[in-house]
XYZ file of N, CA, C and O in Angstrom:
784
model
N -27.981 217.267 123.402
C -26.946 218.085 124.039
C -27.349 218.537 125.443
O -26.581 219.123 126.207
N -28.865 218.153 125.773
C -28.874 218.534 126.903
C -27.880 217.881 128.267
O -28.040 218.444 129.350
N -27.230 217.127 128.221
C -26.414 216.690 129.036
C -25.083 216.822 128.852
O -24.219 216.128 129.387
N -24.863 218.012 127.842
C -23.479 218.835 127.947
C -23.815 220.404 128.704
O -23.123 221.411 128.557
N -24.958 220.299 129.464
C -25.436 221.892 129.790
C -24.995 221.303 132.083
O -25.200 220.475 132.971
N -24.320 222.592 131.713
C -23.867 223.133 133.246
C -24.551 224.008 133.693
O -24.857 224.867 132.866
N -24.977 224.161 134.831
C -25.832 225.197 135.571
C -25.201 225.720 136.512
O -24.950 224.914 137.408
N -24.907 226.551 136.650
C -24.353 227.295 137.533
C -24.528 228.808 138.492
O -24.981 229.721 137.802
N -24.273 229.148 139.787
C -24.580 230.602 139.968
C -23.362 231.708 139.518
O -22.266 231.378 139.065
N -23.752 232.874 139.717
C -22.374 233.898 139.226
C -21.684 234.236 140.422
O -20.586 233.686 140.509
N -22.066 235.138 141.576
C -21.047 235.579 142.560
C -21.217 234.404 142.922
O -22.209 233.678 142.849
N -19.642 234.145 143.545
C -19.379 233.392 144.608
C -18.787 231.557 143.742
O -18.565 230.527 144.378
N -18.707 231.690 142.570
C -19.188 230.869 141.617
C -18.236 231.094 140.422
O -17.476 230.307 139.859
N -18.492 232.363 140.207
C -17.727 231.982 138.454
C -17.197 233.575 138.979
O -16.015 233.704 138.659
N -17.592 234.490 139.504
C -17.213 236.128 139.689
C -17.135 236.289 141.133
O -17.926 235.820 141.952
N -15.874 237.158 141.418
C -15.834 237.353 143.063
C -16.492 238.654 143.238
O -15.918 239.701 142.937
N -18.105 238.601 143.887
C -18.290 239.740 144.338
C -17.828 240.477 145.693
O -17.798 241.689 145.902
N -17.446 239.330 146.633
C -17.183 239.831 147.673
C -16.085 241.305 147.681
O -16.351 242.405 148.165
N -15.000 240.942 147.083
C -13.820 242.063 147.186
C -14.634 243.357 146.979
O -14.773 244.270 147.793
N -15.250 243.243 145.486
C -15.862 244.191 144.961
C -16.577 245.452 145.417
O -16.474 246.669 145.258
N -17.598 244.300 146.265
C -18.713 245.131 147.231
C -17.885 245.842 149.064
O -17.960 246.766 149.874
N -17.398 244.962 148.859
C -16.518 245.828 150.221
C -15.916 246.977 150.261
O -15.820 247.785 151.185
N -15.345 247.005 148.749
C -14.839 247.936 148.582
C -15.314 249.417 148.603
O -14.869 250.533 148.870
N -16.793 248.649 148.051
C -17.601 249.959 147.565
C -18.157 250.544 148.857
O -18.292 251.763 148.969
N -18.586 249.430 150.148
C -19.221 249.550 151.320
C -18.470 250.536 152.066
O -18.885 251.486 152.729
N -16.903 250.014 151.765
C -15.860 251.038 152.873
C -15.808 252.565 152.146
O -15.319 253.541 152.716
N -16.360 252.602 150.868
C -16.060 253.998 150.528
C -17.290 254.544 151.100
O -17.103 255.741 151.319
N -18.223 254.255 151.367
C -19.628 254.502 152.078
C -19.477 254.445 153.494
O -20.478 254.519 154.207
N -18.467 254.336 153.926
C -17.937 254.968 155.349
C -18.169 253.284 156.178
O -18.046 253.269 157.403
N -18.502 251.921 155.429
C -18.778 250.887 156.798
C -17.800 250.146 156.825
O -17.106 249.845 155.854
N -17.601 249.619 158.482
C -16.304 248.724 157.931
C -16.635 247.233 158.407
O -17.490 247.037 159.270
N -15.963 246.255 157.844
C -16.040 245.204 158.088
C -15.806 244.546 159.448
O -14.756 244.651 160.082
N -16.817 243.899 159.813
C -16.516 242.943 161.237
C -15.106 242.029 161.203
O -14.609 241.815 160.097
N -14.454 241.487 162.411
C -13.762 240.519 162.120
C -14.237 239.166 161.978
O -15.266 238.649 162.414
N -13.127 238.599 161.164
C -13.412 237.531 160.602
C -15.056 237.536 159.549
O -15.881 236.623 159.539
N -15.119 238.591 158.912
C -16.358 238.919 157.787
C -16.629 237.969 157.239
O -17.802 237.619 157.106
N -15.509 237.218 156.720
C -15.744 236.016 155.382
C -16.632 234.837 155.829
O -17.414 234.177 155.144
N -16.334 234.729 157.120
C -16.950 233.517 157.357
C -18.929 233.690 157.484
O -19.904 232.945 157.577
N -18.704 234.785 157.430
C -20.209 234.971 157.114
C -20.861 235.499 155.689
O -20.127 235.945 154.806
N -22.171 235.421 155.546
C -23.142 235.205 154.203
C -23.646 236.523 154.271
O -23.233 237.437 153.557
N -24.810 236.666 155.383
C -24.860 237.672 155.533
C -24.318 238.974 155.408
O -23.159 239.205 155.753
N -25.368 240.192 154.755
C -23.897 241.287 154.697
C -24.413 241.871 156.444
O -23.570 241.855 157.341
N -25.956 242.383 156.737
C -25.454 242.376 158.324
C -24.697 241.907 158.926
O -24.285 242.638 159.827
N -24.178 240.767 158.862
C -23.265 240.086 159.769
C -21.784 240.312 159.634
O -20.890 240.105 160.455
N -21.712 240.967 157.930
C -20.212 241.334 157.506
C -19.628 242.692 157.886
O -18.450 243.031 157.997
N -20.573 243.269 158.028
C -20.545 244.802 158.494
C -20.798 245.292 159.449
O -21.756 244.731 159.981
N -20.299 246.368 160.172
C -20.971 246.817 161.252
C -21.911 247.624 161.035
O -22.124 248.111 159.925
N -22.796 247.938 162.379
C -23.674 249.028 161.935
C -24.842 249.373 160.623
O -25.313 250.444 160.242
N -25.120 247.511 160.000
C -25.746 247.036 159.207
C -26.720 246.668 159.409
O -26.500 245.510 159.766
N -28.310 246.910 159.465
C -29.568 246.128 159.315
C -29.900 245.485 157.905
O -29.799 245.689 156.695
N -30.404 244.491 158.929
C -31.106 243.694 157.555
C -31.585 244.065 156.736
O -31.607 243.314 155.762
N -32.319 245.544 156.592
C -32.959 245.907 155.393
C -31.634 247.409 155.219
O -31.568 248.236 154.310
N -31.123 247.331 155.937
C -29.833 247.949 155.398
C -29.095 247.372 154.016
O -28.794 247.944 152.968
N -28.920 245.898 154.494
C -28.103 244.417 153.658
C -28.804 244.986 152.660
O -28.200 245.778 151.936
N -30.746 244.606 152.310
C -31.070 244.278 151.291
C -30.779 245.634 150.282
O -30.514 245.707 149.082
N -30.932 246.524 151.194
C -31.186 247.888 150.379
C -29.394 248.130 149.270
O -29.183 248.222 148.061
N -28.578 248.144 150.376
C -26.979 248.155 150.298
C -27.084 247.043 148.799
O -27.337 247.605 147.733
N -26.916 245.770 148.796
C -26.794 245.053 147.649
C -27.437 245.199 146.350
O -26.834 245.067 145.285
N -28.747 245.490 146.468
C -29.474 246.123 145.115
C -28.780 247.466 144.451
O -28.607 247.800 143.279
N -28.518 247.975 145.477
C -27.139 249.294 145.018
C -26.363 249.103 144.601
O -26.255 249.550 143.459
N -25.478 248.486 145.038
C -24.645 247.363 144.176
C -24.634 247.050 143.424
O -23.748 247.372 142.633
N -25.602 246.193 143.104
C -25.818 245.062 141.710
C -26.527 246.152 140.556
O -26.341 245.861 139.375
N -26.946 246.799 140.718
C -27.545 248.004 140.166
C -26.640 249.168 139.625
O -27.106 249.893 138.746
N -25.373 249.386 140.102
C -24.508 249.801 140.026
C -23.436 249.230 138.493
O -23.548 248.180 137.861
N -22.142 250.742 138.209
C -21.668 250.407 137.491
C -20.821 249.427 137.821
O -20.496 248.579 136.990
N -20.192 249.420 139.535
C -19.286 248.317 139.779
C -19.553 246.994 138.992
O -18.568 246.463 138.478
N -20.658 246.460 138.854
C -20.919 245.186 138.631
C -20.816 244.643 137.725
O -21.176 243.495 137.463
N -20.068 245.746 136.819
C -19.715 245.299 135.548
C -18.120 244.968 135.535
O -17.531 244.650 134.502
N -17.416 245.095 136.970
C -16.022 245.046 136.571
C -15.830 243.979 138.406
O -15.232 244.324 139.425
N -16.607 242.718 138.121
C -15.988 242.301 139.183
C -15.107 241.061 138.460
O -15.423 240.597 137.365
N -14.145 240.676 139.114
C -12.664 239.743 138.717
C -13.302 238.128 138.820
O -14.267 237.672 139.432
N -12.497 237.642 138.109
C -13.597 236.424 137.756
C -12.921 235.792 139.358
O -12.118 236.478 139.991
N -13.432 234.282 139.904
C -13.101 233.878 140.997
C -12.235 232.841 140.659
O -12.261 232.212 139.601
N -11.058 232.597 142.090
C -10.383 231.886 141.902
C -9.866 231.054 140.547
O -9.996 231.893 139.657
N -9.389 229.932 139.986
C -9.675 229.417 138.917
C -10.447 228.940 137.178
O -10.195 228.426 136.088
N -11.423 229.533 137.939
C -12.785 229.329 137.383
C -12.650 229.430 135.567
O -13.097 228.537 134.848
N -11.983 230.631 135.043
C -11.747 231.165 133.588
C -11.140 230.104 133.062
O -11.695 229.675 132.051
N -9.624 229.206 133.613
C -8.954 228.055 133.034
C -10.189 227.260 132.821
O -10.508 227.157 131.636
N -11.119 226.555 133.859
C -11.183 225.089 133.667
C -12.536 225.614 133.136
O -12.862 224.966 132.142
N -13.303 226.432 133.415
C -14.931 226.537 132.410
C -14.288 226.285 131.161
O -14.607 225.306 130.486
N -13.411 227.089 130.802
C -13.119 227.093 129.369
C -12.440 226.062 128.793
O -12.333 225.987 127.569
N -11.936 225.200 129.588
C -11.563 223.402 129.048
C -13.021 222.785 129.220
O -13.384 221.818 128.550
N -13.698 223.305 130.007
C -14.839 222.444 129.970
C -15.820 222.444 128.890
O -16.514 221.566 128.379
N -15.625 224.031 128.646
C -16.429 224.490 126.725
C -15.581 223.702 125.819
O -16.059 222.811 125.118
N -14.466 223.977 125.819
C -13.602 223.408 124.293
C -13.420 222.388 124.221
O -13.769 221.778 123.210
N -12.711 221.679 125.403
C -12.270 220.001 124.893
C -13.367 219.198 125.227
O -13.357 218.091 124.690
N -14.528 219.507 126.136
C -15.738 218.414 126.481
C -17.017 218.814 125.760
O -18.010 218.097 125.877
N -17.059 220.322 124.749
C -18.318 220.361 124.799
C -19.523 221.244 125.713
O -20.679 221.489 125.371
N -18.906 221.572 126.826
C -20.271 221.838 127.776
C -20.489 223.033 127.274
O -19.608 223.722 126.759
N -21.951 223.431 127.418
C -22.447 225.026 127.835
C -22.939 225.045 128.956
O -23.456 224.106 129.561
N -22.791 226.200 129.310
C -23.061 227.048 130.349
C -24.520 227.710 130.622
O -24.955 228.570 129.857
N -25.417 227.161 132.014
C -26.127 228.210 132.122
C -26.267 228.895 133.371
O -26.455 228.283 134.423
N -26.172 230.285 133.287
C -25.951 230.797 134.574
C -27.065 231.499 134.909
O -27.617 232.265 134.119
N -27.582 231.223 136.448
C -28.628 231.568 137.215
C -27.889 232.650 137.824
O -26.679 232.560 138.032
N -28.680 233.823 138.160
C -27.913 234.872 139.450
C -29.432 235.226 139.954
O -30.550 234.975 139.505
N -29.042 235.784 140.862
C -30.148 236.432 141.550
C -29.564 237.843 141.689
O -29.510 238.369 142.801
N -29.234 238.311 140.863
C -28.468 239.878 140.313
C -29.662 241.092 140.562
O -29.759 241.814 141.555
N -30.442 241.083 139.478
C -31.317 242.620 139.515
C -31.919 241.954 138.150
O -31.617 241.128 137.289
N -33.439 243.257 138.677
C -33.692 242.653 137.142
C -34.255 243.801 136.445
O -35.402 244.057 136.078
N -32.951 244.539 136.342
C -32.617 246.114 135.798
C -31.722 245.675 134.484
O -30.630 245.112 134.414
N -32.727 246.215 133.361
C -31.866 245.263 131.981
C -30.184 246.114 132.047
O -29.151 245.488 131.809
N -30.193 247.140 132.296
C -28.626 247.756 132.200
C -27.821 247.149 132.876
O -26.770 246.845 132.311
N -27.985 246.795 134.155
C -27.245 246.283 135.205
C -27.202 244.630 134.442
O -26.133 244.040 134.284
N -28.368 244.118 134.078
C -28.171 242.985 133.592
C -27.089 242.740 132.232
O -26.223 241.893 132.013
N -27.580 243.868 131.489
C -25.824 243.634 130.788
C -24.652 244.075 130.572
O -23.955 244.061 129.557
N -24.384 244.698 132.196
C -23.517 244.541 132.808
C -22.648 243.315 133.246
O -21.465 243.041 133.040
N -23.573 242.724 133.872
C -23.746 241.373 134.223
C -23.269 240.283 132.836
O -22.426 239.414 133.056
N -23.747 240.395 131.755
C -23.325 239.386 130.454
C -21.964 240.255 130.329
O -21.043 239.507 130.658
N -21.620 241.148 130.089
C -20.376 241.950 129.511
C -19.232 241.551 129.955
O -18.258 241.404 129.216
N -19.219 241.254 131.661
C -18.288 240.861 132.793
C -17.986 239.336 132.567
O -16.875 238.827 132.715
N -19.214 238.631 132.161
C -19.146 237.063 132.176
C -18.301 236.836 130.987
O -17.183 236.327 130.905
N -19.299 237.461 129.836
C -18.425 237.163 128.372
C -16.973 237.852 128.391
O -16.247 237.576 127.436
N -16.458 238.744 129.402
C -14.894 239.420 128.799
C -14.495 238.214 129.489
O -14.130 237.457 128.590
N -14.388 237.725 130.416
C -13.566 236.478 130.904
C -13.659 235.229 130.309
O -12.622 234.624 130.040
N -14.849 234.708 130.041
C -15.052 233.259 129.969
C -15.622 233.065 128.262
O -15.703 231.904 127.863
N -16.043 234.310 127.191
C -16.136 234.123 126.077
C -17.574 233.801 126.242
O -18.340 234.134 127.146
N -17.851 232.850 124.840
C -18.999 232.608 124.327
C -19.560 231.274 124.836
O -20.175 230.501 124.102
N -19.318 231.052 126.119
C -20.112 230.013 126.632
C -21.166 229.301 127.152
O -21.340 228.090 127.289
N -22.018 230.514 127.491
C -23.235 230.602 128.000
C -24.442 230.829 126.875
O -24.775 231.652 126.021
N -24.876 229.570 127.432
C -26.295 229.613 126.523
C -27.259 230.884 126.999
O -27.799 231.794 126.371
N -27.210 230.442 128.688
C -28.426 232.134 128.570
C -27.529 232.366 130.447
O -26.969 231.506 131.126
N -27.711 233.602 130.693
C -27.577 234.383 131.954
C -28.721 234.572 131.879
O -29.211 235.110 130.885
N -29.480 234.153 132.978
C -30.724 234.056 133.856
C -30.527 235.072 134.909
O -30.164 234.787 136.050
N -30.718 235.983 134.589
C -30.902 237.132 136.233
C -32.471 237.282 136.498
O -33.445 237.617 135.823
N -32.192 236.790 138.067
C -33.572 237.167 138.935
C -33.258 238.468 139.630
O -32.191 239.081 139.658
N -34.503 238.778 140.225
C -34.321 239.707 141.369
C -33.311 239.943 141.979
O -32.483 239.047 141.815
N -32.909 240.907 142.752
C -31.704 240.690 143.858
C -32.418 239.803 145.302
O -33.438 239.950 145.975
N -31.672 239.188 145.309
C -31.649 237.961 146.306
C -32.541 237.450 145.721
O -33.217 238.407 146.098
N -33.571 236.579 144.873
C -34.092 235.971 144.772
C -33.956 234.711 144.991
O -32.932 234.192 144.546
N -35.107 233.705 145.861
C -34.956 232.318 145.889
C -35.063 231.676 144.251
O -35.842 232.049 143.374
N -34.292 230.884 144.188
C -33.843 229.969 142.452
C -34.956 228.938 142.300
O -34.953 228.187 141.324
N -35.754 228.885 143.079
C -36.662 227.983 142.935
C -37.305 227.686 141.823
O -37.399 226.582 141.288
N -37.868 228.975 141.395
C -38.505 228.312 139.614
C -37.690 228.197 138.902
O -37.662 227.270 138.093
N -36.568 229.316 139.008
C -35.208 228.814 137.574
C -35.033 227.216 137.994
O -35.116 226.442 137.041
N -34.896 226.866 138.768
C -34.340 225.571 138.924
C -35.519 224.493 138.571
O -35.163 223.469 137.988
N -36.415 224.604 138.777
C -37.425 224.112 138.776
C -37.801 223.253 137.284
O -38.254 222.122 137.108
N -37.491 224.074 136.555
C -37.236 224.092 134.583
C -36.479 223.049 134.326
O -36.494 222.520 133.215
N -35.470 222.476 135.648
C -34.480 221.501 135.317
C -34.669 220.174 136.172
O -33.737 219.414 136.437
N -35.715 220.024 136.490
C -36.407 218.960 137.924
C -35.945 217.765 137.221
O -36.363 217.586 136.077
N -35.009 216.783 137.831
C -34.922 215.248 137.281
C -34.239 215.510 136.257
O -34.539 214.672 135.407
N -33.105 216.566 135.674
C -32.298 216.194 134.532
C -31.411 215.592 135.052
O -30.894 214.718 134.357
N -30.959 215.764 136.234
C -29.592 215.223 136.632
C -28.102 216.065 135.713
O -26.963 215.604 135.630
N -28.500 217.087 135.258
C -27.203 218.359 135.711
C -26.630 218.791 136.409
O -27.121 218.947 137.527
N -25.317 219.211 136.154
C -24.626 219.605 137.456
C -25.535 221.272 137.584
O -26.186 222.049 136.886
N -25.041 221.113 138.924
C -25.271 222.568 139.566
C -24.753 223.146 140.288
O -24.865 222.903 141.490
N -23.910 224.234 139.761
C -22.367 224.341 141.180
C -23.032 226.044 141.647
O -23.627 226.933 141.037
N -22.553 225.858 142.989
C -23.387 226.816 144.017
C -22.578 226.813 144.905
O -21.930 225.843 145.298
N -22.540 228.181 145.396
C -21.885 228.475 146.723
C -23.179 228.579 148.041
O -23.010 228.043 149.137
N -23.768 228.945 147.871
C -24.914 228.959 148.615
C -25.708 228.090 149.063
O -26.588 227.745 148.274
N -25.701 227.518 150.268
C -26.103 225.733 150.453
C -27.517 226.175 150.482
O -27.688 226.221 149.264
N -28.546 226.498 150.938
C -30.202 226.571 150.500
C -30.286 226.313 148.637
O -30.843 225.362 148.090
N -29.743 227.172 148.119
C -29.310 226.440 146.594
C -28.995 225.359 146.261
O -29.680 224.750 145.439
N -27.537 224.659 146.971
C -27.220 223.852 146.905
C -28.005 222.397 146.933
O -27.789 221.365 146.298
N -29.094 222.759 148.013
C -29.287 221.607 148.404
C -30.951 221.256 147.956
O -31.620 220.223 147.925
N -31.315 223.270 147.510
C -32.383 222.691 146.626
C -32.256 222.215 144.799
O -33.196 221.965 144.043
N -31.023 222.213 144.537
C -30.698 221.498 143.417
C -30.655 220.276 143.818
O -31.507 219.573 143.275
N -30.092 219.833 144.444
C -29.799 218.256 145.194
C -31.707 217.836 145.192
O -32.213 217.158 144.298
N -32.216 218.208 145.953
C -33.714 217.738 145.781
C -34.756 217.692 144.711
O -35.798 217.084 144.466
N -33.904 218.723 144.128
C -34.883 218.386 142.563
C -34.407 217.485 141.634
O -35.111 217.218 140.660
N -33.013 216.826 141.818
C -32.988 215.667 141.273
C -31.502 216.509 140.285
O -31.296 216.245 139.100
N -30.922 217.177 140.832
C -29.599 218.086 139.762
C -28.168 216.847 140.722
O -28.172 216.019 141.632
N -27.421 217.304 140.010
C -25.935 216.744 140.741
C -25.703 218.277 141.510
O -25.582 219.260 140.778
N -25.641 218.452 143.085
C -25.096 219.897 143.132
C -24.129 219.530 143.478
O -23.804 218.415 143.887
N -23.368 220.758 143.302
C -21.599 220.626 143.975
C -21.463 222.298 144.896
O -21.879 223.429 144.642
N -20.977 221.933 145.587
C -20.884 223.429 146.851
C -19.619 223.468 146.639
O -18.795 222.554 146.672
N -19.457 224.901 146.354
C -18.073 225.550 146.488
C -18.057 226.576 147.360
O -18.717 227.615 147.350
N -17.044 226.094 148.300
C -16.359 226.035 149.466
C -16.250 227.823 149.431
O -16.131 228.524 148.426
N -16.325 228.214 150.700
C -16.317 229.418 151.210
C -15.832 229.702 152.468
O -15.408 228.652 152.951
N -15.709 230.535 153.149
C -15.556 230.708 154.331
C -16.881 230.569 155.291
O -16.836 230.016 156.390
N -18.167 231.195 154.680
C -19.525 231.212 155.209
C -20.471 229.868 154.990
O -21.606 229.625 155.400
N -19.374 228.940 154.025
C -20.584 227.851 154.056
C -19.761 226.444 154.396
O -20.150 225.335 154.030
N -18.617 226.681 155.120
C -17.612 225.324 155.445
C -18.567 224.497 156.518
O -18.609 223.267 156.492
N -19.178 225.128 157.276
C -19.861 223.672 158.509
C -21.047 223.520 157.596
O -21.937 223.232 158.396
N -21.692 223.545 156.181
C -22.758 222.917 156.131
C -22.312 221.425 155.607
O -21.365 221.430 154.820
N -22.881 220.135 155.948
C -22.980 219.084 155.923
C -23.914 218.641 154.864
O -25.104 218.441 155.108
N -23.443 218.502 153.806
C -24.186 217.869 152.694
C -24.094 216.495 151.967
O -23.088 215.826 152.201
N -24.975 216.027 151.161
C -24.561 214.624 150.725
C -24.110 214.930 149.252
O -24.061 214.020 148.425
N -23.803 216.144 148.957
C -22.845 216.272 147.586
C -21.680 216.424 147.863
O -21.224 216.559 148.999
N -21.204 216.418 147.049
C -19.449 217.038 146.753
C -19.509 218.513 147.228
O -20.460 219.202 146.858
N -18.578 219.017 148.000
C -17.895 220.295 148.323
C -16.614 220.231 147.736
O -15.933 219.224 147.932
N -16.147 221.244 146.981
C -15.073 221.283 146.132
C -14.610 222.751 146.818
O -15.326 223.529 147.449
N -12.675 222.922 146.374
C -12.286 224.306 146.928
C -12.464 225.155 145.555
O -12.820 226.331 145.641
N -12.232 224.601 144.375
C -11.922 225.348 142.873
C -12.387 224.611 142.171
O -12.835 223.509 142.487
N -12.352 225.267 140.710
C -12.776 224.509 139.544
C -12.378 223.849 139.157
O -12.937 223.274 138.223
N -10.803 223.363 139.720
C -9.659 222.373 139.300
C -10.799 221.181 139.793
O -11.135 220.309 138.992
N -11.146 221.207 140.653
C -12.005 220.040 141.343
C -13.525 220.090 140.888
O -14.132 219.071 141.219
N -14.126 220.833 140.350
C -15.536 220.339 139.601
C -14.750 219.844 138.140
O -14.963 218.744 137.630
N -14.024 220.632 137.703
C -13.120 219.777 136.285
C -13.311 218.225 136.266
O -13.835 217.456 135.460
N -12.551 218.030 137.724
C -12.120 216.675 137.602
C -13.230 215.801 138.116
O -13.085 214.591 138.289
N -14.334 216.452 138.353
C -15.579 215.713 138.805
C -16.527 215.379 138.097
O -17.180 214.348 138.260
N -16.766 216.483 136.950
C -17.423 216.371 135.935
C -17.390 215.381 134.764
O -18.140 214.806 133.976
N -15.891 215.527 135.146
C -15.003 214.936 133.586
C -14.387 213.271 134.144
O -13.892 212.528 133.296
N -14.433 213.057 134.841
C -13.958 211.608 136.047
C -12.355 211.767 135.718
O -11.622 210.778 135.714
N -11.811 213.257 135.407
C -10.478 213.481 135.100
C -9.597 213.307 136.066
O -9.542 214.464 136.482
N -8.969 212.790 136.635
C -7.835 213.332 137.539
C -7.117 214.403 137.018
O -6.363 214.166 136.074
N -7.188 215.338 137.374
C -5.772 216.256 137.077
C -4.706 217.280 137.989
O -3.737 217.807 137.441
């Protein structure tokens, strides 16, 4: 069965943190730059943000009760869940969340009210952590690995994973030799050689 297992990240991926955290940022008095989305960075999304502002700001966050009530992303709830029932797959999800067990099941509570019993394990690292050893566990299976984050992306691609980049505003000019998809309608049909 190991080649019914999906790998995947959470924000940006299967949960929209962006709305979430903005929200929480503007009640904390900051406001967003124009055109925010197109950037990764939260310095760059915010004004009046340092970098160890970013790091400090997001661990608050993810640490936080918000993080238990962010909205799943775009599509994602339909087609994971054709992808559990009619094909079989499980789910494993990498985050680089916190690695505060409350916040962490926070983190499972949010995944499982949307998407059910699909996940073999939620893997939370550090906040921001590089995925390098989680990924590492999977060197040469040739699993998918869907990622919004192209340094992810493309270190799945080198360890020998299928990655697929989902499309953002902050990661449209990276140039990769995988698939960039807009929704899950399109890893569906990539996974599955479905047209639909």
């Amino acid at each position: 069965m190991q080649d019914r297992i999906i790998l995947t990240d959470c924000d940006g991926v299967l949960l929209d943190w962006e709305p979430k955290f903005t929200e929480w940022m503007t009640r904390r008095g900051y406001q967003q730059r124009p055109n925010a989305n197109d950037y990764y960075r939260i310095q760059d999304r915010f004004e009046d943000v340092t970098s160890g502002d970013a790091k400090k700001f997001t661990r608050l966050f993810n640490e936080s009760a918000a993080i238990g009530f962010l909205k799943p992303l775009r599509d994602s709830v339909y087609w994971v869940r054709r992808l559990n029932e009619e094909h079989g797959y499980r789910f494993v999800c990498i985050t680089s969340q916190s690695l505060d067990p409350d916040a962490q099941a926070l983190r499972v509570q949010n995944l499982e009210r949307y998407y059910g019993a699909v996940f073999d394990r939620v893997w939370c690292l550090d906040t921001g952590s590089d995925k390098d050893q989680a990924l590492e566990h999977y060197r040469g299976s040739g699993l998918w690995w869907i990622e919004d984050k192209p340094d992810n992306a493309d270190l799945g691609h080198t360890l020998g994973l299928r990655s697929v980049l989902l499309e953002h505003g902050h990661n449209v000019s990276h140039e990769c030799p995988y698939p960039r998809v807009q929704n899950w309608r399109e890893i569906f049909a990539l996974i599955t050689s479905q047209s639909v």
